[in-house]
C-alpha atoms as one frame of an Amber mdcrd trajectory, in Angstrom:
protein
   2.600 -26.740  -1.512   5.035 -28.679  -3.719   4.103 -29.407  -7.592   3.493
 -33.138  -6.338   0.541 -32.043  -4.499  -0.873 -30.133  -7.823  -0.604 -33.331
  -9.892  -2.521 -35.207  -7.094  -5.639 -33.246  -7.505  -6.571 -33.039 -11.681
  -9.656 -30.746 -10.523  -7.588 -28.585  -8.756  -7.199 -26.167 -12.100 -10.644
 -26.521 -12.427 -11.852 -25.519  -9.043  -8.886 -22.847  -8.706 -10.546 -20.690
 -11.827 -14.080 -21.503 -10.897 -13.341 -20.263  -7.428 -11.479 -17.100  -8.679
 -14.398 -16.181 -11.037 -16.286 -16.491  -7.824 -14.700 -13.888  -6.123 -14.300
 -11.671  -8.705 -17.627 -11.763  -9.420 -18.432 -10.778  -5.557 -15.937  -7.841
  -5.827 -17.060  -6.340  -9.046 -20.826  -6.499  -9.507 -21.104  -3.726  -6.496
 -19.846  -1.195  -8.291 -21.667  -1.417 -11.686 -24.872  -2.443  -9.433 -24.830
   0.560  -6.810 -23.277   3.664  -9.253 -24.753   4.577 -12.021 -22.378   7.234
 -13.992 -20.115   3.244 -14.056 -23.177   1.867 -15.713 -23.323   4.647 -18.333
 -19.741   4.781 -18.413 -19.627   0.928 -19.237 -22.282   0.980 -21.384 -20.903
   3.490 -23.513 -18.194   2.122 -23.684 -19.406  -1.525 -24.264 -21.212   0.099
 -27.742 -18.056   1.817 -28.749 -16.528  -1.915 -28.873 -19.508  -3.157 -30.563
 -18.294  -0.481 -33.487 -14.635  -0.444 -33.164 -15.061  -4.519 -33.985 -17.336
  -3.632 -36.737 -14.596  -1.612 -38.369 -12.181  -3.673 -38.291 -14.623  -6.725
 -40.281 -15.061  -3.653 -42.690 -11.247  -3.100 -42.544 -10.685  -6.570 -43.684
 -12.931  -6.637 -46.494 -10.926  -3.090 -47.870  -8.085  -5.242 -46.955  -9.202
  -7.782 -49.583 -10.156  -5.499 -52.023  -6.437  -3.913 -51.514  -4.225  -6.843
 -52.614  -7.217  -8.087 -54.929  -6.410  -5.224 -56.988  -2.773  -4.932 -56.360
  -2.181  -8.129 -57.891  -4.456  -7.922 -60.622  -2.873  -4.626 -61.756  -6.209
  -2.621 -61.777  -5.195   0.719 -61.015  -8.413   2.931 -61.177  -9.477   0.224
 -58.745  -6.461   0.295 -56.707  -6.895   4.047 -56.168 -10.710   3.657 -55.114
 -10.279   1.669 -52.382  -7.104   3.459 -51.360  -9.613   6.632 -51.217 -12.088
   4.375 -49.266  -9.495   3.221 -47.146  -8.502   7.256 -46.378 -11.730   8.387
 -45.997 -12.670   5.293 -43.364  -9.712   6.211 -41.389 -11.491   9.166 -40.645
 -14.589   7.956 -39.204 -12.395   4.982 -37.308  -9.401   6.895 -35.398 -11.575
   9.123 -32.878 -13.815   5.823 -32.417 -10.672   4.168 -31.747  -8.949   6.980
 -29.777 -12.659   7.318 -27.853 -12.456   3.494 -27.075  -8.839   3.992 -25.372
 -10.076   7.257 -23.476 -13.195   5.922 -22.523 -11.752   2.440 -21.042  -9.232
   4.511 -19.130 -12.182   6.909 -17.769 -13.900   3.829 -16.894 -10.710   2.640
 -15.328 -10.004   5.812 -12.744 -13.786   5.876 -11.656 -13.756   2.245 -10.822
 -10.564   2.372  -8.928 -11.649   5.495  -7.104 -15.252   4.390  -6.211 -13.604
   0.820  -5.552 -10.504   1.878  -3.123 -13.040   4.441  -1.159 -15.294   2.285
  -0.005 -12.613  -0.242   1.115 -11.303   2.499   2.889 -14.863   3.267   4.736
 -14.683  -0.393   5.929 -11.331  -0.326   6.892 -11.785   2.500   8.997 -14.857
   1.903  10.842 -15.411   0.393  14.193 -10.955   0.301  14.017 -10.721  -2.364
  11.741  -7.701  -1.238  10.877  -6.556  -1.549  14.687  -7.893  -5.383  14.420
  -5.675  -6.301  10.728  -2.832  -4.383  12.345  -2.820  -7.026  15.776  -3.773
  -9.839  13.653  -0.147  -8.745  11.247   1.704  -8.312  14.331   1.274 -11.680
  15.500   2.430 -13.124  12.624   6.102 -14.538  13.051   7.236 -13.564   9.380
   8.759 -17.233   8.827   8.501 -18.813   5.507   5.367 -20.555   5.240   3.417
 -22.468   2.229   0.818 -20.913  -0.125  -1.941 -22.331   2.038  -0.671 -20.564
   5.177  -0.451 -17.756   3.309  -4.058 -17.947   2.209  -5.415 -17.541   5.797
  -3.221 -14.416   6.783  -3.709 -10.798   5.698  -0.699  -8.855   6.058   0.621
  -5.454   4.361  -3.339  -4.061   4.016  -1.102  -0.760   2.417   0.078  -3.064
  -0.541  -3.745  -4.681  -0.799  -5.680  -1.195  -0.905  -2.643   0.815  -2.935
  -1.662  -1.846  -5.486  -4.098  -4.950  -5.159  -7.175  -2.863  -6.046  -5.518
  -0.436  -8.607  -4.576  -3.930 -10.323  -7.872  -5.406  -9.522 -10.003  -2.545
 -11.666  -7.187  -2.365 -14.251  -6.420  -5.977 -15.224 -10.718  -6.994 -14.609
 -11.355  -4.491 -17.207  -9.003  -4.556 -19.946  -9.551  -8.485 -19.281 -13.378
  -8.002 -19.801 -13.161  -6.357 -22.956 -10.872  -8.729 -24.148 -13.740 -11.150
 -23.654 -16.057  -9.254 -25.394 -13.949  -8.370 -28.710 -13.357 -11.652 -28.334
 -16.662 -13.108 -28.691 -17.674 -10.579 -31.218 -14.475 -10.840 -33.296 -14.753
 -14.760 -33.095 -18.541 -14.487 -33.985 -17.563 -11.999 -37.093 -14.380 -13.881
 -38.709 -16.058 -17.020 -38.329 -18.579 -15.901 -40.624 -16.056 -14.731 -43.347
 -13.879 -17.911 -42.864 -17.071 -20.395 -42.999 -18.466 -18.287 -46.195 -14.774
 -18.888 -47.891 -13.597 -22.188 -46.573 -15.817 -23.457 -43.408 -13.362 -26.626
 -43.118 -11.186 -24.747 -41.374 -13.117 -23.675 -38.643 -13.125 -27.319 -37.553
  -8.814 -27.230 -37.444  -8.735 -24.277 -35.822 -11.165 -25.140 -32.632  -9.632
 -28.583 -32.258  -5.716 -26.554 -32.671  -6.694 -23.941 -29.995  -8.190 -26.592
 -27.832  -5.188 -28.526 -27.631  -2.658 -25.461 -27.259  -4.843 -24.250 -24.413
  -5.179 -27.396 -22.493  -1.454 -27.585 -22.625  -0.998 -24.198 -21.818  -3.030
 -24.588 -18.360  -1.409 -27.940 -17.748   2.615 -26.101 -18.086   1.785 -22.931
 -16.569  -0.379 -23.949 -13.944   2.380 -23.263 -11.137   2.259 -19.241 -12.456
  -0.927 -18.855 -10.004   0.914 -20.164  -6.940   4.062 -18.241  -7.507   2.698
 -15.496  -8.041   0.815 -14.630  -5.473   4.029 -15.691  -3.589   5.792 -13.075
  -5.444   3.265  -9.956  -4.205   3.656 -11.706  -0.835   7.572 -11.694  -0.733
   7.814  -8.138  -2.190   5.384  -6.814   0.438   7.898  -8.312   3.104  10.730
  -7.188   1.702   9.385  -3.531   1.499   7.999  -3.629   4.691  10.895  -4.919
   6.365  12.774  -1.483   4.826   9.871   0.592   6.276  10.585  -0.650   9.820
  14.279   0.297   9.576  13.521   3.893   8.234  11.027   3.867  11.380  13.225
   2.745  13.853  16.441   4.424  12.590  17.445   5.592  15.479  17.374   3.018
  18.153  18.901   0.903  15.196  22.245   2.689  15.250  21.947   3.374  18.820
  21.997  -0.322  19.589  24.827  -0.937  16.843  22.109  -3.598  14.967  22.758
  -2.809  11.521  24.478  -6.216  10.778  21.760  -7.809  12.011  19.465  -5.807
  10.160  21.043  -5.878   6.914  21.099  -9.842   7.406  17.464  -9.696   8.050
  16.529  -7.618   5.023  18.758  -9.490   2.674  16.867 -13.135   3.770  13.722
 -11.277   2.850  15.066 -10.268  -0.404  16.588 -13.431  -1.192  13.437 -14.956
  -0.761  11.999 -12.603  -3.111  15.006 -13.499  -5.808  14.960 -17.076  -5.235
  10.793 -16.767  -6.391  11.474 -14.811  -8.646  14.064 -16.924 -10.072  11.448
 -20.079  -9.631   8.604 -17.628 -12.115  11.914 -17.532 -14.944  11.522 -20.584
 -14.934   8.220 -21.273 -15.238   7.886 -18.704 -17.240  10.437 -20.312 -20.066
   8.548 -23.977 -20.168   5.510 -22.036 -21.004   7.286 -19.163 -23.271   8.736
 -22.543 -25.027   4.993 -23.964 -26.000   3.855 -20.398 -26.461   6.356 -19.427
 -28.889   6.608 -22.609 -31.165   3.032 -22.443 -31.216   2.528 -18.766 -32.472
   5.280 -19.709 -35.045   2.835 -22.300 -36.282  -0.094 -19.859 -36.321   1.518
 -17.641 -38.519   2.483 -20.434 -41.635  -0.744 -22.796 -40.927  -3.212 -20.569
 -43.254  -1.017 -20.060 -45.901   0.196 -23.994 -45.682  -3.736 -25.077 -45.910
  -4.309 -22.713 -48.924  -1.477 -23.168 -50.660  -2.459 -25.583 -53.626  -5.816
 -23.764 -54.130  -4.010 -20.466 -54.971  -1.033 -22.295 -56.906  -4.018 -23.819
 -58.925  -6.121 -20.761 -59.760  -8.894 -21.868 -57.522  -8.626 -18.820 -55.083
  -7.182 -15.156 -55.600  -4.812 -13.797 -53.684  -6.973 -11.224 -52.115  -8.845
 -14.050 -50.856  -5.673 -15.785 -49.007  -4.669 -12.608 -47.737  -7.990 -12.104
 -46.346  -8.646 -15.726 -45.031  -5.132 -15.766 -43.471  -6.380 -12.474 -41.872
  -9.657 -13.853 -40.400  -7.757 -17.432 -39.629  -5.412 -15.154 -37.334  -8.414
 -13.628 -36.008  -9.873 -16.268 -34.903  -6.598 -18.197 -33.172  -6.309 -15.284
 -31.716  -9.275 -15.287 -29.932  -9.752 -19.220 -29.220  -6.254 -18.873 -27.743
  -6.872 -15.838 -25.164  -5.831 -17.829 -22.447  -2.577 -19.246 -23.898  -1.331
 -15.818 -24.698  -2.270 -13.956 -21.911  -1.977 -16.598 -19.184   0.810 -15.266
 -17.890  -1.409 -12.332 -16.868  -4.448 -14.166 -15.927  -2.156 -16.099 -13.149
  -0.972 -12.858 -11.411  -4.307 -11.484 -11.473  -5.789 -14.618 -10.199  -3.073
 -14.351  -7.344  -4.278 -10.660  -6.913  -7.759 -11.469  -6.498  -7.103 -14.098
  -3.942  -5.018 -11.521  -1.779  -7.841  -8.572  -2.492 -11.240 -11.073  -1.520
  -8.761 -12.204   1.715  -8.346  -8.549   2.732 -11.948  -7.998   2.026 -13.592
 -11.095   3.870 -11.378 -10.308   6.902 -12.916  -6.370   7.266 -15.890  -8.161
   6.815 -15.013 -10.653  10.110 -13.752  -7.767  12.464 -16.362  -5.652  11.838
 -19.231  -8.585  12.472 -21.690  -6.379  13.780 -22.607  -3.849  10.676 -25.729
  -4.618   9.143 -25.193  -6.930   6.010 -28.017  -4.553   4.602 -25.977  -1.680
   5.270 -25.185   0.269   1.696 -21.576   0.243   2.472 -21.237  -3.237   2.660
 -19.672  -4.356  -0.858 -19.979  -7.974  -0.421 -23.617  -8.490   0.346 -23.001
 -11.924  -1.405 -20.055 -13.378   0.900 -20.925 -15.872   3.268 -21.194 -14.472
   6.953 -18.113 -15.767   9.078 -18.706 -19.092  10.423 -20.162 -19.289  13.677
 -17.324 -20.919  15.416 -15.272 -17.650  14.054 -17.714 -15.447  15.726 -16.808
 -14.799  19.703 -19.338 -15.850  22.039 -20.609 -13.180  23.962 -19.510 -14.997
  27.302 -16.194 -14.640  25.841 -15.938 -10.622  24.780 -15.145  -7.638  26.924
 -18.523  -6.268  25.781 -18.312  -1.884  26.712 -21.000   0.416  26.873 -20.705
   4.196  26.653 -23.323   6.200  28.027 -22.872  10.399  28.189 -21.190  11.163
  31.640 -24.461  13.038  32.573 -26.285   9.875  32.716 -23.772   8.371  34.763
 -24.343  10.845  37.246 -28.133  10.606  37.069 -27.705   7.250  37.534 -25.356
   6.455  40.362 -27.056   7.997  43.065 -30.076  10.856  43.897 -27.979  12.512
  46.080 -26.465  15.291  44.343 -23.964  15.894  47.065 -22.336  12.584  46.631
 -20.094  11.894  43.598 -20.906   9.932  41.139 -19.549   7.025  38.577 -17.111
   7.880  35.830 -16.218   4.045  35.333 -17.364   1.000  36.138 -16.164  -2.986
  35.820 -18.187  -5.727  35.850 -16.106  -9.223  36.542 -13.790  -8.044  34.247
 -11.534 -10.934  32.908  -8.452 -10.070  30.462  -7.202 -13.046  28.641  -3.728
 -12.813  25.819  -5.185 -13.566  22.283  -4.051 -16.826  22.337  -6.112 -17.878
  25.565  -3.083 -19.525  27.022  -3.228 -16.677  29.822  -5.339 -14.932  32.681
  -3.954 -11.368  32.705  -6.780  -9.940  34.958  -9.301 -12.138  37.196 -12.851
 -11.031  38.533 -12.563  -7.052  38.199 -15.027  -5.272  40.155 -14.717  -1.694
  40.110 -17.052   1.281  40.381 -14.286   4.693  40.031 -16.018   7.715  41.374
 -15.844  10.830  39.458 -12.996  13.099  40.736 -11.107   9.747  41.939  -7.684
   9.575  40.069  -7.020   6.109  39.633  -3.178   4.622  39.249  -2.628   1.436
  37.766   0.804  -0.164  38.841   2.086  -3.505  38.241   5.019  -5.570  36.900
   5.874  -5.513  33.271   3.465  -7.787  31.566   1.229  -7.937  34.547  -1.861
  -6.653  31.950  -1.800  -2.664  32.446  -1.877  -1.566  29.532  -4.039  -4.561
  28.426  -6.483  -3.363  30.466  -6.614   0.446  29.050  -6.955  -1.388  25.415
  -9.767  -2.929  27.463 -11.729   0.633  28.206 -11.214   2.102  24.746 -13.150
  -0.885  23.150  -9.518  -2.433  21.196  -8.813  -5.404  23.270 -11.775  -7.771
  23.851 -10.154 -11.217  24.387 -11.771 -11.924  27.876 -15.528 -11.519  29.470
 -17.337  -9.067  31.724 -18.344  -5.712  30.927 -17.511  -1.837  30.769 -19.425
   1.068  31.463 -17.550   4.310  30.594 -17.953   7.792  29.317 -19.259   8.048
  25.342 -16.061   8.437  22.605 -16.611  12.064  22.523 -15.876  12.524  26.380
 -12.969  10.225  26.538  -9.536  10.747  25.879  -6.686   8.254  25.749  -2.885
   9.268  25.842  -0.266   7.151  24.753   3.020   6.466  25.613   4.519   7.436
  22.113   1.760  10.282  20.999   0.677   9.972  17.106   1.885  13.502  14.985
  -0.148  13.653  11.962   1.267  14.723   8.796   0.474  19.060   8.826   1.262
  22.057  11.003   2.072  22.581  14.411  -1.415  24.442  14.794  -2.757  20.668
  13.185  -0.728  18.590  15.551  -2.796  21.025  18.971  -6.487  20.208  17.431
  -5.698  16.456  16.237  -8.208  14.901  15.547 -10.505  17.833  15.260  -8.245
  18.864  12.343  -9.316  19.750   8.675  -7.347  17.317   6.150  -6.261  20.003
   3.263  -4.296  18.430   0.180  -1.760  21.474   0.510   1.014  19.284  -0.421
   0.019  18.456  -3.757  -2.123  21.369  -4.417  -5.112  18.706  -5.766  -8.969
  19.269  -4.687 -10.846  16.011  -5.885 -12.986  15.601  -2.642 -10.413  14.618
  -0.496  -9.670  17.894   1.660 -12.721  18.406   3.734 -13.142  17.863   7.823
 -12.708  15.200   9.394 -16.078  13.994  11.021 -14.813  13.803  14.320 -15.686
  14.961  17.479 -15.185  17.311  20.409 -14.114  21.022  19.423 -14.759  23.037
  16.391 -10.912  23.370  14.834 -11.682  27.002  13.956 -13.112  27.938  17.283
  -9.576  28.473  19.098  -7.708  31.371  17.855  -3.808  31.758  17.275  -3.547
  33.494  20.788  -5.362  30.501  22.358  -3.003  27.826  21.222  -0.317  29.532
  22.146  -1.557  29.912  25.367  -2.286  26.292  25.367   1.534  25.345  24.421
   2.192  27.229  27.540   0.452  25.570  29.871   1.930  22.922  28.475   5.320
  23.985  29.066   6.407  24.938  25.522   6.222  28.843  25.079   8.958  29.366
  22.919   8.227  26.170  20.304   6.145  28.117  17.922   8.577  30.893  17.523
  11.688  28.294  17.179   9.659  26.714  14.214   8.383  29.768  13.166  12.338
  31.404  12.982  11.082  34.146  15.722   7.622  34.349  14.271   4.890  32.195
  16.424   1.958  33.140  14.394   3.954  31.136  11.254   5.169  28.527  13.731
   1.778  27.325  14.074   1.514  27.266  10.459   4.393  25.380   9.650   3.929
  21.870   8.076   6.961  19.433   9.063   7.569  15.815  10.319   6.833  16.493
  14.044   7.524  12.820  14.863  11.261  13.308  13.619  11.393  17.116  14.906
  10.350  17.152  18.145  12.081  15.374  20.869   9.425  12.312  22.289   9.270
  14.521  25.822   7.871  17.965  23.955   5.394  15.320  22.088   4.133  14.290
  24.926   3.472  17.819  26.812   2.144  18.477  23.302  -0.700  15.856  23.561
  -1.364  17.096  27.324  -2.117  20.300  25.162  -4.602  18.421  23.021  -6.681
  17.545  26.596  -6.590  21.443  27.758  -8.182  22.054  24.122 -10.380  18.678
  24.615 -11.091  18.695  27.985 -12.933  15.646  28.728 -14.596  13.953  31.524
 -12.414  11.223  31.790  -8.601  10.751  30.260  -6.535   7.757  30.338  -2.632
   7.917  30.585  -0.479   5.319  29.130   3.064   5.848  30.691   2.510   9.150
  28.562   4.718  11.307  31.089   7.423   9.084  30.614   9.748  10.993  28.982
   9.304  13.545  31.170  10.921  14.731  34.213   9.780  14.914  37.298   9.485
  18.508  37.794   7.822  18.285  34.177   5.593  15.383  35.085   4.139  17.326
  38.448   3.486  20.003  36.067   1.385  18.097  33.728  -0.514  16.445  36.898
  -1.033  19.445  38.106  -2.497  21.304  35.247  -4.887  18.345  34.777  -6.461
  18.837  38.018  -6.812  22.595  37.263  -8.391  21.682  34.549 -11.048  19.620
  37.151 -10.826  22.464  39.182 -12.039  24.816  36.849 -14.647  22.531  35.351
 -16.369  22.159  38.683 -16.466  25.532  39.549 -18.340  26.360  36.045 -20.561
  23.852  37.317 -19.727  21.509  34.306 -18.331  17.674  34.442 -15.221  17.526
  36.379 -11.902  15.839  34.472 -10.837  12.324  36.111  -7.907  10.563  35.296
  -6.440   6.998  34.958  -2.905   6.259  34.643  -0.376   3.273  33.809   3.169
   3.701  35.387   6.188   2.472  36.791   7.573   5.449  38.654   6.543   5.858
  42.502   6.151   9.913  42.185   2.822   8.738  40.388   1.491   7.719  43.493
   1.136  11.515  45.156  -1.308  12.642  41.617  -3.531   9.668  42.392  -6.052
   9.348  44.923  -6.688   5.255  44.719  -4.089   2.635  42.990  -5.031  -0.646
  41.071  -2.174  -3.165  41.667  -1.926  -6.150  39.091   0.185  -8.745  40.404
   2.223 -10.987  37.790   0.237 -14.804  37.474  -3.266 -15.756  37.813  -4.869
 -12.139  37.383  -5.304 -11.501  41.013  -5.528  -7.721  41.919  -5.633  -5.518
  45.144  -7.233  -2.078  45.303  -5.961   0.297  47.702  -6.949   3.766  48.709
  -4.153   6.244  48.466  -3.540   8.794  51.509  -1.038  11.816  51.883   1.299
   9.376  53.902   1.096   6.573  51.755   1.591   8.861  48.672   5.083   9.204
  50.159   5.713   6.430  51.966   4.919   3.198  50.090   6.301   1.852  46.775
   4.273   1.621  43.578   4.338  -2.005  43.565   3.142  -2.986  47.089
């Protein structure tokens, strides 16, 4: 958007700040309307401000009263109102010092209730999973502040920074607005009772300076928000190369790199250099017309007080309240600066907001946790039909076997797809055509095709994350399904953490704070205190790690499992991998699905983790419980002799074949035919 277009639209100001007010108002009524310790807390601290302006009219009248008798040479005078003065100070500093605590109280509470809840909606039904595939199909090119508008990108930055700025800058901004009014109301008086033409000079003055101010500074709003978007790149852009470290200098990329970052930070300099600007044609009105501020009260009463008509108490106290008053009629000259950043801010915070509010469309609007009970719903043509959604249903894997058939001797369904289609986000093409599948439990299903053929598309597909298509998915309920990976997740904590993830307690032992953070995580499947140390370690050796808890632990296993380090970094991407087959032994559900996750492996070490998965079936059926099935995604033919039927995707048009496995073609036929 160049200035041109600004200077086309004369409302535009207007509509920008009425929108803003809009949204802010959508954002911050929740909290004062739902808690009630932020009522109290406001309201106290809305009658402190009523007082701490009351003092300071009082202040000005001792103020008066001061110089009155300073220049009149009355000393016994002089010396009462300095004793006033004294003894005032001692009823004003703790209101004052309460009025700074109490706005800063005020301050933590709403940024605490405020960043929780977003972080409720951003974790439920995996909206976090949806902003993360909407960010990576963004192409990071430079694009115009109304592209930027429709994307959401860097959710850390809007939760971390945009909301801490959002409670900060909306309340010191309030308040402002509320001295304001009072002081404006109060000095008004005492100018008026002295000399009320004044208050006519000063309104028109202020008028003026702030119609100028908006017209010269208007750009501010668009730059800035282009300034939290180009520093969010830039950072983020560093992230990835801290992530990816390795295969960086393994492929020799850093000039590239380093060529890439630098763009991103020059685009960050170059708007920042664009803001200086800005910044000095409005610093240029701004100053020159504080300078004027200063002499304009004294200019105006200057002949009075040469010719006796006024004391000098009296200019000292009208050139007090005059200042007052600018001050207040000119709010948004001298903090407009501010008020365009924060504008920017709320425009990136109600953006983040409105799009949890579209990928999670199905939560009640009534439901308490929904903060923005006044946004409009997404427009229908942004909703997905239902013709067009992968729609899956989980039902408990007993029911599935009640279900599929009244003989008890026959097995029954673990999975089942109904003309499943799989289509890429961008509809543009058919990854998987007219699925019909019904896998029967104990049947180990392979999934093989060419690289972008739609495999792992299609496990996205069963856990409920990719629903660009039709047709529909009956599987096992969450807490008796397990998905592995290719690259398995290591949560920040111990080794003993990494076994039960996600049935893990979250403990703040790195910063040693408890403020409601460190409780368990309301997850599912086992109770993290239920296995004991002699159980995990068994665990890590079925897994075909015996000796990693005593090499963490320096000899001792017990502390090896206790050990908090960056298992990502430490451990090689093979022993994560048999790690997360050690999460399934603790698990042990009815149905697992395999990404490529024994691709690091060997093959000797990949038998071994097929193998211990059927024992695991094995041993369920013989205890009379659910037997373990498993689906897996993989390139390598020895996959073919763990599997009992194979799923072939062939590359263009979504066709498939199904074929039933047998000991000879185990052996004998490649992965892809």
């Amino acid at each position: 958007m160049s200035d041109d277009d600004d200077d086309e639209d004369p409302e535009r100001p207007r509509n920008v700040i009425r929108e803003a007010l809009r949204q802010f108002g959508i954002m911050a009524m929740p909290y004062f309307r739902e808690d009630r310790n932020g009522r109290c807390l406001f309201g106290t601290l809305f009658i402190i401000t009523l007082v701490n302006n009351a003092l300071n009219v009082y202040f000005s009248y001792m103020i008066r009263d001061f110089y009155n008798a300073l220049t009149e040479k009355h000393v016994a005078e002089f010396y009462h109102v300095f004793v006033r003065y004294v003894g005032s100070m001692i009823i004003a500093v703790p209101i004052q010092v309460s009025y700074r605590y109490m706005y800063t109280k005020i301050g933590i509470a709403w940024r605490k209730w405020l960043t929780e809840r977003v972080l409720t909606l951003y974790f439920s039904n995996r909206v976090f999973y949806g902003l993360e595939s909407q960010g990576n199909r963004a192409d990071g090119k430079a694009r115009d502040y109304k592209e930027r508008q429709t994307e959401v990108d860097n959710p850390d930055q809007r939760i971390q920074e945009d909301v801490s700025s959002f409670t900060t800058f909306s309340l010191s901004f309030f308040l402002t607005i509320v001295g304001t009014v009072i002081d404006l109301v109060s000095f008004s008086i005492i100018l008026f009772s002295v000399m009320p033409q004044l208050i006519i000079a000063i309104i028109v003055f202020a008028t003026l300076g702030t119609a100028a101010t908006i017209i010269i500074g208007k750009v501010l709003v668009r730059l800035n928000y282009e300034a939290l978007q180009r520093e969010a790149d830039f950072r983020f852009s560093l992230v990835r190369i801290r992530e990816n470290a390795e295969s960086i200098a393994f492929y020799g990329g850093e000039p590239v790199e380093e060529k890439e970052v630098k763009q991103k930070f020059q685009r960050a300099i170059d708007n920042s250099n664009l803001i200086n600007v800005a910044q000095r044609n409005l610093d240029i009105f701004i100053t020159s017309y504080t300078h004027l501020t200063e002499i304009l009260p004294t200019i105006i009463l200057a002949n009075q007080y040469f010719n006796g008509i006024i004391e000098f108490g009296v200019v000292a106290q009208v050139r007090g309240a005059f200042n007052h008053i600018i001050r207040d009629l000119s709010i948004i000259i001298l903090q407009f600066n501010g008020i365009a950043s924060f504008m920017a801010g709320i425009d990136r915070l109600f953006l983040f907001m409105k799009a949890i509010q579209k990928l999670d469309p199905d939560r009640p609007k009534d439901d308490a946790k929904v903060m923005m009970k006044d946004m409009s719903p997404p427009d229908e043509d942004d909703r997905p039909s239902s013709q067009h959604v992968i729609r899956v249903k989980e039902v408990r894997a007993s029911d599935l076997a009640a279900n599929a058939s009244t003989d008890p001797t026959q097995p029954s369904t673990i999975l089942t797809m109904r003309d499943v289609r799989l289509v890429t986000p961008d509809n543009k093409r058919v990854l998987v055509e007219n699925l019909d599948i019904s896998l029967l439990r104990g049947r180990n299903l392979l999934i093989a095709g060419v690289s972008g053929s739609g495999k792992s598309s299609l496990l996205r597909a069963i856990a409920g994350l990719w629903s660009n298509g039709s047709g529909e998915i009956v599987r096992p309920s969450s807490d008796q399904i397990y998905f592995l990976p290719q690259r398995p997740y290591c949560p920040p904590g111990s080794l003993r953490d990494q076994l039960l993830y996600p049935s893990t307690e979250l403990s703040d032992n790195y910063d040693g704070t408890q403020d409601g953070w460190s409780r368990p995580i309301e997850q599912r499947r086992v109770e993290w205190s239920s296995m004991s140390d002699a159980e995990l370690l068994d665990v890590l050796v079925a897994v075909d790690l015996p000796g990693l808890a005593s090499r963490i632990g320096d000899g001792d296993p017990i502390r090896g499992l206790n050990t908090v380090l960056d298992y990502s970094n430490t451990l090689s991407l093979g022993e994560q991998q048999r790690l997360a087959f050690g999460r399934l032994v603790i698990n042990r559900p009815s149905l697992v699905v395999l990404d490529e996750s024994t691709s690091a492996l060997d093959v000797v070490a990949e038998r071994k983790m097929y193998t211990l998965l059927k024992n695991i079936a094995a041993d369920a059926e013989d205890g009379g419980r659910t037997g373990l099935t498993y689906i897996s995604v993989g390139h390598r033919p020895t996959l073919l002799q763990h599997h009992d039927v194979k799923l072939l995707l062939r590359d263009g048009g979504g066709s498939v074949s199904f074929i039933q496995q047998t000991e000879s073609s185990a052996e004998e036929q490649t992965i892809l035919t």
